[in-house]
Short mmCIF file of C-alpha atoms in Angstrom, two decimals:
data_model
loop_
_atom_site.label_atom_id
_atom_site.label_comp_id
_atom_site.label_asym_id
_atom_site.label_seq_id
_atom_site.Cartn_x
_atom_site.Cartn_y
_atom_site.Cartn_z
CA UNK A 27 92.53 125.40 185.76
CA UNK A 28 90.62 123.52 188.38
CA UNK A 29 87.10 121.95 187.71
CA UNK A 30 85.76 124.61 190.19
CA UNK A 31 87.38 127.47 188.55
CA UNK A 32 85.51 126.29 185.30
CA UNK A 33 82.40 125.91 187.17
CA UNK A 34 82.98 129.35 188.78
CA UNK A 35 83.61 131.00 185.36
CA UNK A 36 80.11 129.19 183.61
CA UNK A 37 78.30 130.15 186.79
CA UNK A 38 79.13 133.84 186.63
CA UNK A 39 78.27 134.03 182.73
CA UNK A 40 75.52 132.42 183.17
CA UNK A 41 74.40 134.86 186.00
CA UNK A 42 75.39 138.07 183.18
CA UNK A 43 72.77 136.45 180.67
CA UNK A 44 69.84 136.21 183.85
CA UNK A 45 70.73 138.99 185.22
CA UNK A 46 68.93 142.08 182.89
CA UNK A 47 65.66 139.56 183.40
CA UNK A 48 65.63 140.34 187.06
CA UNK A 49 67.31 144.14 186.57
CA UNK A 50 65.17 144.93 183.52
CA UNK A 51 61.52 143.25 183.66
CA UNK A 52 59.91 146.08 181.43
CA UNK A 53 62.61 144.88 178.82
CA UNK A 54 61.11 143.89 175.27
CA UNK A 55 64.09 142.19 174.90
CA UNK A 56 63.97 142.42 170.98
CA UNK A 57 66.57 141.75 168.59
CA UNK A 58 69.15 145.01 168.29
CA UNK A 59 69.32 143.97 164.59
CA UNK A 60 65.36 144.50 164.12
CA UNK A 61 66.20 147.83 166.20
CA UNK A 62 69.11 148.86 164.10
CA UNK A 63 66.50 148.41 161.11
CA UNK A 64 64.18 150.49 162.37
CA UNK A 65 66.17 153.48 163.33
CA UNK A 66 67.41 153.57 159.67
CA UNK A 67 63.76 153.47 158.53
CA UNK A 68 62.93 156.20 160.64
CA UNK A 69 65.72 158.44 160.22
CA UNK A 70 66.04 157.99 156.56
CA UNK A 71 62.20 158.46 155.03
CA UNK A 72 63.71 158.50 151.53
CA UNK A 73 65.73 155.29 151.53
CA UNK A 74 64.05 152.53 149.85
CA UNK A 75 65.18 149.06 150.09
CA UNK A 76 66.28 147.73 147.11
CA UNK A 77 65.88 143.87 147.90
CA UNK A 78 64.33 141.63 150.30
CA UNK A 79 64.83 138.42 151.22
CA UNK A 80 63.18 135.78 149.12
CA UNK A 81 62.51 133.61 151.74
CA UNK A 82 61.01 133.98 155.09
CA UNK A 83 60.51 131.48 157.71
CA UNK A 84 57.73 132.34 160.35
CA UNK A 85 58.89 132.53 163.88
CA UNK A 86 58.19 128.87 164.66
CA UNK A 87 60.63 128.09 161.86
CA UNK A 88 62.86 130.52 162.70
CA UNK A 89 63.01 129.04 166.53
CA UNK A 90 63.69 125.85 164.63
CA UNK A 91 66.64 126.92 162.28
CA UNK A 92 68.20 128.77 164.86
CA UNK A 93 67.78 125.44 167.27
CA UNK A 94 69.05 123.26 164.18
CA UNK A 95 71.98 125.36 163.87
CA UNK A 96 72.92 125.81 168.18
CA UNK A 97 72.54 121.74 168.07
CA UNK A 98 75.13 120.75 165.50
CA UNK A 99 77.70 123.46 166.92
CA UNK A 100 77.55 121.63 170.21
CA UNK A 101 77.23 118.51 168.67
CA UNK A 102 80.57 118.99 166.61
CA UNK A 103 82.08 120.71 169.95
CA UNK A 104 80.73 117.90 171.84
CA UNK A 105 82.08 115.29 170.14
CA UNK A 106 85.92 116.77 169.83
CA UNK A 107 85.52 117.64 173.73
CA UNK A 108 84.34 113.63 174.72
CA UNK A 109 86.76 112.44 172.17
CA UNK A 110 89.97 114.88 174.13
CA UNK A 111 88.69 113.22 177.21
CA UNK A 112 88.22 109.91 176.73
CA UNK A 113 91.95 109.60 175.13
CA UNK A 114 93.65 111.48 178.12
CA UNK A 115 91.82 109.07 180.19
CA UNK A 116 93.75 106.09 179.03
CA UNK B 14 75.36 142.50 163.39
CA UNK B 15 73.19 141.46 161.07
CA UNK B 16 72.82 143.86 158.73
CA UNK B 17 69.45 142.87 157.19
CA UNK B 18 68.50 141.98 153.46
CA UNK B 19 68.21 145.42 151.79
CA UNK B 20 69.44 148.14 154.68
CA UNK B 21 72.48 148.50 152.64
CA UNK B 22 72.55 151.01 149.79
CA UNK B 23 73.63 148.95 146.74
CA UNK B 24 77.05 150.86 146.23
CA UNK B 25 77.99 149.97 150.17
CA UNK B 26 76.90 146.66 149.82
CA UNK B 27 79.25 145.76 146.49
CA UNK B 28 81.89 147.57 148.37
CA UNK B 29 81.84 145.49 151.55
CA UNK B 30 81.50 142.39 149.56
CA UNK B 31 84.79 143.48 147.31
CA UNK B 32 86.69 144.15 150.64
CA UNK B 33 85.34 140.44 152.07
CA UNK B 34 85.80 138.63 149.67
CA UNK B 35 89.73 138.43 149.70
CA UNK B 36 89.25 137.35 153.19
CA UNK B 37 87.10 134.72 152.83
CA UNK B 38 89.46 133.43 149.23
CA UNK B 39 92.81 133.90 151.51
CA UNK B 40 90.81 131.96 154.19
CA UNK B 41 90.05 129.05 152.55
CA UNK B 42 93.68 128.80 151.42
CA UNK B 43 95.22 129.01 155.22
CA UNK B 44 92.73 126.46 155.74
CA UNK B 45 93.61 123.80 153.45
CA UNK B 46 97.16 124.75 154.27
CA UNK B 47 96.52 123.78 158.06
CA UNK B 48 94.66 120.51 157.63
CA UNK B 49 97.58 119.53 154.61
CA UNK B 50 100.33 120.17 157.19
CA UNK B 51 98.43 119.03 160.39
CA UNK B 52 95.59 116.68 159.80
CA UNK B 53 95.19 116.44 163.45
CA UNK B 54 94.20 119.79 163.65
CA UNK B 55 90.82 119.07 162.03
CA UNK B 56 89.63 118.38 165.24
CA UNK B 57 90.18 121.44 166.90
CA UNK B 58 89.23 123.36 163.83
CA UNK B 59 85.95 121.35 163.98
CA UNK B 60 85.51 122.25 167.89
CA UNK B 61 85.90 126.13 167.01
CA UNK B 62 83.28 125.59 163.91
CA UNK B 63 81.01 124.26 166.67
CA UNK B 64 81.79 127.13 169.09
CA UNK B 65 80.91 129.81 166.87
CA UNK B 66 77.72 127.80 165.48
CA UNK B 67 76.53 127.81 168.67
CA UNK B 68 76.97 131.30 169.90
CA UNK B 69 75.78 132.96 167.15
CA UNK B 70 72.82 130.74 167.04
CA UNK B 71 72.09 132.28 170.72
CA UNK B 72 70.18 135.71 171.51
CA UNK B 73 70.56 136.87 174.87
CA UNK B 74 68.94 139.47 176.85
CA UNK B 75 71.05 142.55 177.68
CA UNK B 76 70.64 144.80 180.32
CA UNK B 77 69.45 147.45 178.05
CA UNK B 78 66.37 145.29 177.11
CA UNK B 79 67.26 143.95 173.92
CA UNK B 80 68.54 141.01 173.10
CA UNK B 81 71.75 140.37 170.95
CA UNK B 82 74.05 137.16 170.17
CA UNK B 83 78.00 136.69 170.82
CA UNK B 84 80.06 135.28 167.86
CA UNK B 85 81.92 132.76 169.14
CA UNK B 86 85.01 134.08 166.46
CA UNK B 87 88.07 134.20 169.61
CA UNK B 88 87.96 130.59 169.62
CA UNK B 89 89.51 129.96 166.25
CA UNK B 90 90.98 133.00 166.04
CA UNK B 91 93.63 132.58 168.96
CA UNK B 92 94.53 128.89 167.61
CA UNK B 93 94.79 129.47 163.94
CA UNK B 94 94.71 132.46 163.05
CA UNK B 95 92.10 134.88 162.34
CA UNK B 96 92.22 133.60 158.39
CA UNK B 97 90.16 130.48 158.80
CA UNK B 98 87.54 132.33 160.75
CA UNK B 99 86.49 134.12 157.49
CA UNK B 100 85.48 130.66 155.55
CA UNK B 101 83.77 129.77 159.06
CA UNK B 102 82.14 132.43 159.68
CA UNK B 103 80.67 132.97 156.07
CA UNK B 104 79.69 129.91 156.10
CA UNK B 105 77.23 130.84 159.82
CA UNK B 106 76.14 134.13 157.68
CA UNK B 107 74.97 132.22 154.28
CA UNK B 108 73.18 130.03 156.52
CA UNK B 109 71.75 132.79 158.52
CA UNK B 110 70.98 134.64 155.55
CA UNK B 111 69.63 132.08 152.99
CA UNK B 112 67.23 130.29 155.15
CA UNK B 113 66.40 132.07 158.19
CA UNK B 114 66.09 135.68 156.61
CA UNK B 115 68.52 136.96 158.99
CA UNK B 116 71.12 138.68 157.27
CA UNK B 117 70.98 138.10 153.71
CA UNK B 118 72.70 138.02 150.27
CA UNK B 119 73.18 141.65 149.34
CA UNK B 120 74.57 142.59 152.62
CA UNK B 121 76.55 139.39 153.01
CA UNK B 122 79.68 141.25 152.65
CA UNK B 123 79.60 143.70 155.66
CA UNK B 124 78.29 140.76 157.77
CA UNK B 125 81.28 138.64 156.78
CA UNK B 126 83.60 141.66 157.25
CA UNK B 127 82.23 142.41 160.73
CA UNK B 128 81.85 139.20 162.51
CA UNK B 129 83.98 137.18 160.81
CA UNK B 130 86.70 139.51 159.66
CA UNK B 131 87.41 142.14 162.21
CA UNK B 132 86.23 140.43 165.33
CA UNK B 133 88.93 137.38 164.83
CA UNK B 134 91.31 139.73 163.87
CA UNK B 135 90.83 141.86 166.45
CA UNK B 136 90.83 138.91 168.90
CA UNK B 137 93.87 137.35 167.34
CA UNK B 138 95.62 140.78 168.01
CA UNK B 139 94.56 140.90 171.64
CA UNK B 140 95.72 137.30 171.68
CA UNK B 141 99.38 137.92 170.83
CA UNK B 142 99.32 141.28 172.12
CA UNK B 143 98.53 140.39 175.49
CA UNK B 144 101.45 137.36 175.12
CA UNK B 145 103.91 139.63 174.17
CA UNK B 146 102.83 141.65 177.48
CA UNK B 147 103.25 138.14 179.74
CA UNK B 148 99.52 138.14 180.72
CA UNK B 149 98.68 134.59 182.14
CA UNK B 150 96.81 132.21 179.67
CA UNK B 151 93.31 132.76 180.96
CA UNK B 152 93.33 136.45 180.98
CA UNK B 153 94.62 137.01 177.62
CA UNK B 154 91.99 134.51 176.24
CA UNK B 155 89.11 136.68 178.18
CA UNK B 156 90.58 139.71 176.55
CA UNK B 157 90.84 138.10 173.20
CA UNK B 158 87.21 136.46 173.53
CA UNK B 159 85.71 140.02 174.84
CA UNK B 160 87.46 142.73 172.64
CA UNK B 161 86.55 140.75 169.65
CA UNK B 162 83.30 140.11 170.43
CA UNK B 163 82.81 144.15 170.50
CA UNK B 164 85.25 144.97 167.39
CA UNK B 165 82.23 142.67 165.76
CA UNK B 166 79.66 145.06 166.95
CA UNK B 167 81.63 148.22 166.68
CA UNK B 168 81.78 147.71 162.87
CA UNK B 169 78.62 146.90 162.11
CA UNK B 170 77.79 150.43 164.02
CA UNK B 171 80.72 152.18 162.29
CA UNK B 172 79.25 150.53 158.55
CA UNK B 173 75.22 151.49 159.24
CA UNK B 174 76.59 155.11 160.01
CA UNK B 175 78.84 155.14 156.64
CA UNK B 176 76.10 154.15 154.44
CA UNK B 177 72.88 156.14 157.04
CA UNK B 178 74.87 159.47 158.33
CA UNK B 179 72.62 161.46 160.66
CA UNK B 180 70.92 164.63 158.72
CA UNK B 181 72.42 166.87 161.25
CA UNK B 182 75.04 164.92 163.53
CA UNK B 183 76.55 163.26 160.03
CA UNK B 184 78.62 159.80 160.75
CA UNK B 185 79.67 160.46 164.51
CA UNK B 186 75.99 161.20 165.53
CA UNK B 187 74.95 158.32 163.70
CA UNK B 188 78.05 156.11 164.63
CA UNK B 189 77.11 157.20 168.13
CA UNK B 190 72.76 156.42 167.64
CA UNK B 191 74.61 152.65 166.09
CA UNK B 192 76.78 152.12 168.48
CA UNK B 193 74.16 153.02 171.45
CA UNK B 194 72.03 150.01 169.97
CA UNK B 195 74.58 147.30 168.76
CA UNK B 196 77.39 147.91 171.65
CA UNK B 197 76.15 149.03 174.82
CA UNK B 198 73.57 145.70 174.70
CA UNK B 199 77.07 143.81 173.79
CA UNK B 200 79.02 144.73 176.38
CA UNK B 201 77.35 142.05 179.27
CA UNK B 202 77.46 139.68 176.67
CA UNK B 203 81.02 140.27 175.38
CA UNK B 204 81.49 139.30 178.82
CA UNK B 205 79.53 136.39 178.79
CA UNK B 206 81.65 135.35 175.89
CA UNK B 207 84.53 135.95 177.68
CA UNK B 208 84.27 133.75 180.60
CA UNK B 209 82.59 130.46 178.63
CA UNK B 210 86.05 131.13 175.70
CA UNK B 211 88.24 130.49 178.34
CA UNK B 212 86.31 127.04 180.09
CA UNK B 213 86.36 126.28 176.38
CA UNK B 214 89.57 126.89 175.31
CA UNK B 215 90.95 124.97 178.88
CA UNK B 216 89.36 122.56 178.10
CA UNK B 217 90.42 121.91 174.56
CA UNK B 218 93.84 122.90 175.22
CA UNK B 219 94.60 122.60 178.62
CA UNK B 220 98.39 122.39 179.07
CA UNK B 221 99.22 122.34 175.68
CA UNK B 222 97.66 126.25 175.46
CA UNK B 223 100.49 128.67 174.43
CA UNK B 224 100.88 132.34 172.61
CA UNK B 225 102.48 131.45 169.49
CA UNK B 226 105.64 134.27 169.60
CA UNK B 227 104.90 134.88 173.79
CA UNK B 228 107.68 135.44 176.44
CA UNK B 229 108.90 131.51 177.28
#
């Protein structure tokens, strides 16, 4: 596949992800695992949880695990990708 | 997916973790297997690690107003086999679970069985499936990328509703209520998945890209 084709295909996902901003602006846009949660709380008065996590990170950690985590999977992707290329360019 | 710390009654969650847990053991075995008889496939298997560390590090708005993250499974899936997936993908969850609360320990099991158990499988079906059929490259990595993606999502629905049935609808009304939260807000983003799995993929494969058992 051609270097536009590529470009076509990131363009057009990348347009899916901004497009429910534009299509949706009274969107919370919360997690649909917090949502999932909730719906079994509500539906199920009785059910008690029988652990909880024993750690909690507040949500400026959180932003910063799930950054730490995004970073090294591109890194490691990154790195094979560059390394592909720069052999195939010799 | 995530199935949070402590929405699983106890008896699910052991259950899920007894069915996982092969996975995961068998996994670890094709995986040593892979980089014993090709060491140069560390690289690749490194580049898929990354994939799905990055997608499922990502939540992105849906059109339904919630957000939700792909899994980034296909990737492996379609070049070695779903079994590897399991040890990578348990390895996302525990670090999902242990430090950033999301997930966690008790329902480890169903996590691991639905996004890194039935969505490469699924996609690794699709994968050969679609070779078997003669679809070009590109289109049966879309398919692969996409339908596993939502298998991912699908189970997670299909577990919440085994363990939470709906007081009057039972497990379809509450596979349905699941389903309505987890994959309609997927779809779009199975998508998404879709389309960046087969840049990837081209890119880290390029001509050498084949379906192991396709038509020549």
């Amino acid at each position: 596949m051609s270097a536009r084709t590529n470009s076509l295909l990131l363009g057009l996902a990348a347009l899916i992800i901004a497009a429910p901003l534009i299509l949706n602006p009274a969107g919370q846009f919360g997690g649909t695992d917090d949502a999932a949660s909730q719906v079994v709380e509500s539906s199920n008065p009785t059910y008690e949880k029988w652990t909880a996590p024993f750690w909690q990170p507040s949500k400026e950690m959180e932003g910063l695990l799930f950054a730490l985590q995004a970073a090294f999977g591109a890194g490691l992707l990154g790195y094979v990708l560059g390394r592909r290329h720069g052999r195939s360019g010799k | 997916m995530h199935i949070m710390e402590g929405f699983l009654p106890a008896g699910h969650a052991l259950a899920w973790t007894c069915v996982s847990a092969p996975f995961v053991v068998l996994g670890a075995r094709s995986l040593k297997r892979i980089v014993a008889e090709r060491p140069e496939a560390r690289l690749d298997i490194a580049a898929s690690a990354g994939f799905t560390f990055v997608l499922s590090a990502l939540k992105l708005p849906s059109v339904t107003g919630s957000c939700s993250h792909p899994t980034g499974t296909a990737l492996g899936a379609m070049q070695f086999g779903p079994g590897i997936m399991a040890v990578i993908g348990a390895i996302v969850l525990l670090f999902q679970g242990l430090l950033l609360a999301h997930g966690g320990l008790s329902t480890m099991g169903a996590n691991v069985f639905s996004m890194a158990i039935a969505g490469p499988w699924v996609a690794y079906g699709v994968w050969r499936l679609a070779g078997r059929l003669g679809a070009p490259l590109a289109v049966a990595v879309f398919l692969s990328a996409f339908l596993g993606d939502l298998a991912t999502y699908v189970t997670t629905s299909f577990q919440l509703a085994l363990a939470f049935p709906d007081a009057e609808t039972g497990f379809a009304g509450a596979f349905a209520k699941f389903g309505g939260i987890f994959a309609i807000t997927q779809l779009p983003l199975a998508v998404a998945e879709g389309l960046v799995t087969v840049v990837v993929m081209n890119a880290l494969a390029g001509r050498r890209m084949r379906i192991e058992g396709a038509k020549a």
